[in-house]
């Protein structure tokens, strides 16, 4: 059995692959970077579900997609669903500038994974609470990892990838997906 993770982001794929290995998922995980239009919406779940349906229309194979974002309290949730664009434009430095004089640095990462086989459409989410560092720290990971400190810790995700892989938003969402898939595979065998 093969399962496709449609993503253009190699880092995301590596993180998800690790989780699949940790849970001994019997299906082989394959990355496909299909060109799919992403809708604009204020809901990660909606974006993720439309993305999954569009990907299935191209591939006609069981697959999942993921949509994630960083939500900063002092910025009323910005960049949230616009995280990809904001990372490409102003990046970590731009967000740090926006938060320059801000005392409340709380933020969270959220990921929504959506699986479909053309009949079932199922979404799983994960959240990781934390705060925004005063400056970028660390070289590991990707995106906003150098400025995100998970709650209860001092290092950023980019300084401690092992920690990220243990408690990230992606880890939580994919754990839920894996639980679902284990049952799903039993039924389709
Ligand atoms: P897809 O092809 O899977 O959509 P993407 O990189 O465009 O890949 P998203 O739209 O889900 O993915 O991600 C939005 C952005 O949020 C992403 O480009 C990163 O800058 C940031 N982001 C998401 N997850 C992150 C993580 O675990 N650590 C750091 N930044 C993250």
Tab-separated table of C-alpha atoms in Angstrom, residues 32-187:
chain	number	residue	atom	x	y	z
A	32	UNK	CA	4.228	14.434	-4.816
A	33	UNK	CA	4.452	18.102	-5.583
A	34	UNK	CA	1.366	18.595	-7.700
A	35	UNK	CA	0.389	22.068	-8.814
A	36	UNK	CA	-2.846	22.826	-7.032
A	37	UNK	CA	-4.554	26.156	-6.636
A	38	UNK	CA	-4.858	27.184	-3.024
A	39	UNK	CA	-8.086	28.995	-2.197
A	40	UNK	CA	-8.060	32.108	-0.049
A	41	UNK	CA	-9.917	31.545	3.185
A	42	UNK	CA	-9.639	32.478	6.842
A	43	UNK	CA	-9.838	28.811	7.771
A	44	UNK	CA	-6.858	26.456	7.539
A	45	UNK	CA	-9.287	23.550	7.548
A	46	UNK	CA	-11.177	24.835	4.530
A	47	UNK	CA	-7.940	25.496	2.611
A	48	UNK	CA	-6.656	22.046	3.487
A	49	UNK	CA	-9.893	20.285	2.432
A	50	UNK	CA	-10.145	22.077	-0.913
A	51	UNK	CA	-6.447	21.330	-1.508
A	52	UNK	CA	-7.030	17.611	-0.816
A	53	UNK	CA	-10.010	17.448	-3.196
A	54	UNK	CA	-8.070	19.233	-5.973
A	55	UNK	CA	-5.069	16.946	-5.509
A	56	UNK	CA	-7.300	13.861	-5.708
A	57	UNK	CA	-8.853	15.140	-8.938
A	58	UNK	CA	-5.324	15.045	-10.405
A	59	UNK	CA	-3.938	11.856	-8.880
A	60	UNK	CA	-6.927	9.581	-8.166
A	61	UNK	CA	-4.993	7.862	-5.362
A	62	UNK	CA	-5.309	7.950	-1.553
A	63	UNK	CA	-3.490	11.043	-0.384
A	64	UNK	CA	-3.224	13.739	2.208
A	65	UNK	CA	-2.205	17.381	2.256
A	66	UNK	CA	-1.314	19.723	5.064
A	67	UNK	CA	-1.839	23.383	5.673
A	68	UNK	CA	-0.111	25.158	8.513
A	69	UNK	CA	0.363	28.640	9.883
A	70	UNK	CA	1.736	30.747	12.703
A	71	UNK	CA	-0.835	32.752	14.683
A	72	UNK	CA	0.516	35.676	16.756
A	73	UNK	CA	-1.784	37.028	19.478
A	74	UNK	CA	-0.522	40.637	19.462
A	75	UNK	CA	-1.124	40.752	15.689
A	76	UNK	CA	-4.658	39.353	16.037
A	77	UNK	CA	-3.631	36.017	14.559
A	78	UNK	CA	-1.497	37.362	11.709
A	79	UNK	CA	0.169	35.862	9.644
A	80	UNK	CA	-2.113	32.794	10.167
A	81	UNK	CA	-3.437	31.547	6.836
A	82	UNK	CA	-1.083	33.970	5.061
A	83	UNK	CA	2.042	32.469	6.646
A	84	UNK	CA	3.531	31.188	3.411
A	85	UNK	CA	3.276	34.585	1.683
A	86	UNK	CA	4.444	36.491	4.749
A	87	UNK	CA	7.444	34.200	5.106
A	88	UNK	CA	8.365	34.802	1.458
A	89	UNK	CA	7.925	38.569	1.708
A	90	UNK	CA	8.895	39.965	5.138
A	91	UNK	CA	10.102	36.692	6.705
A	92	UNK	CA	11.150	36.185	10.329
A	93	UNK	CA	12.843	39.584	10.425
A	94	UNK	CA	9.673	41.386	9.328
A	95	UNK	CA	7.605	39.704	12.051
A	96	UNK	CA	10.242	40.592	14.654
A	97	UNK	CA	10.029	44.230	13.538
A	98	UNK	CA	6.234	44.195	13.854
A	99	UNK	CA	6.634	42.889	17.413
A	100	UNK	CA	9.492	45.248	18.351
A	101	UNK	CA	7.843	46.940	21.328
A	102	UNK	CA	5.377	44.184	22.098
A	103	UNK	CA	5.375	42.572	25.567
A	104	UNK	CA	2.830	39.850	24.808
A	105	UNK	CA	4.750	37.581	22.454
A	106	UNK	CA	2.428	34.579	22.661
A	107	UNK	CA	1.726	32.660	19.484
A	108	UNK	CA	0.800	29.232	18.270
A	109	UNK	CA	1.416	27.049	15.258
A	110	UNK	CA	-1.531	25.163	13.814
A	111	UNK	CA	-1.547	22.397	11.220
A	112	UNK	CA	-4.519	20.799	9.496
A	113	UNK	CA	-3.952	17.557	7.621
A	114	UNK	CA	-6.663	16.312	5.265
A	115	UNK	CA	-6.846	12.765	3.927
A	116	UNK	CA	-8.983	11.664	1.009
A	117	UNK	CA	-9.441	8.567	-1.105
A	118	UNK	CA	-12.161	10.129	-3.222
A	119	UNK	CA	-14.910	8.880	-0.882
A	120	UNK	CA	-13.702	9.760	2.588
A	121	UNK	CA	-12.554	13.298	3.389
A	122	UNK	CA	-11.108	13.534	6.893
A	123	UNK	CA	-9.222	16.372	8.606
A	124	UNK	CA	-6.997	16.282	11.672
A	125	UNK	CA	-5.542	19.273	13.421
A	126	UNK	CA	-2.702	19.966	15.804
A	127	UNK	CA	-1.655	23.017	17.764
A	128	UNK	CA	1.603	23.943	19.442
A	129	UNK	CA	1.524	26.906	21.825
A	130	UNK	CA	4.535	29.073	22.471
A	131	UNK	CA	6.003	32.519	22.018
A	132	UNK	CA	8.022	34.607	19.592
A	133	UNK	CA	11.718	35.040	20.412
A	134	UNK	CA	13.384	38.477	20.496
A	135	UNK	CA	15.708	37.480	17.655
A	136	UNK	CA	16.222	34.593	15.217
A	137	UNK	CA	18.040	31.635	16.792
A	138	UNK	CA	19.140	28.323	15.260
A	139	UNK	CA	19.590	26.929	11.773
A	140	UNK	CA	17.509	23.750	11.748
A	141	UNK	CA	13.961	23.321	10.483
A	142	UNK	CA	12.319	25.815	8.160
A	143	UNK	CA	10.026	28.830	7.929
A	144	UNK	CA	9.388	30.523	11.250
A	145	UNK	CA	11.238	27.894	13.318
A	146	UNK	CA	14.080	30.328	14.254
A	147	UNK	CA	11.653	32.638	16.072
A	148	UNK	CA	9.259	30.135	17.688
A	149	UNK	CA	9.820	28.962	21.270
A	150	UNK	CA	7.407	26.203	22.376
A	151	UNK	CA	5.715	26.749	25.755
A	152	UNK	CA	7.755	25.438	28.675
A	153	UNK	CA	11.085	25.566	26.822
A	154	UNK	CA	13.822	28.140	26.166
A	155	UNK	CA	15.152	27.035	22.770
A	156	UNK	CA	13.540	27.847	19.444
A	157	UNK	CA	12.394	25.017	17.159
A	158	UNK	CA	15.367	25.847	14.901
A	159	UNK	CA	17.760	25.284	17.822
A	160	UNK	CA	16.250	21.941	18.778
A	161	UNK	CA	14.669	19.961	15.969
A	162	UNK	CA	14.332	16.904	18.183
A	163	UNK	CA	12.083	18.927	20.452
A	164	UNK	CA	10.095	20.158	17.457
A	165	UNK	CA	9.580	16.616	16.232
A	166	UNK	CA	8.284	15.637	19.669
A	167	UNK	CA	5.738	18.355	20.279
A	168	UNK	CA	4.987	20.274	17.107
A	169	UNK	CA	1.583	21.103	15.639
A	170	UNK	CA	2.492	18.757	12.765
A	171	UNK	CA	3.343	15.929	15.146
A	172	UNK	CA	-0.052	16.237	16.838
A	173	UNK	CA	-2.029	16.394	13.576
A	174	UNK	CA	-0.099	13.545	11.949
A	175	UNK	CA	-0.428	11.345	15.055
A	176	UNK	CA	-4.176	11.706	14.673
A	177	UNK	CA	-3.925	10.897	10.961
A	178	UNK	CA	-1.819	7.808	11.698
A	179	UNK	CA	-4.397	6.488	14.197
A	180	UNK	CA	-7.076	6.917	11.553
A	181	UNK	CA	-4.950	5.314	8.798
A	182	UNK	CA	-4.202	2.197	10.866
A	183	UNK	CA	-7.952	1.460	10.943
A	184	UNK	CA	-8.466	2.576	7.364
A	185	UNK	CA	-5.827	0.139	6.046
A	186	UNK	CA	-7.500	-2.742	7.924
A	187	UNK	CA	-10.770	-1.948	6.163
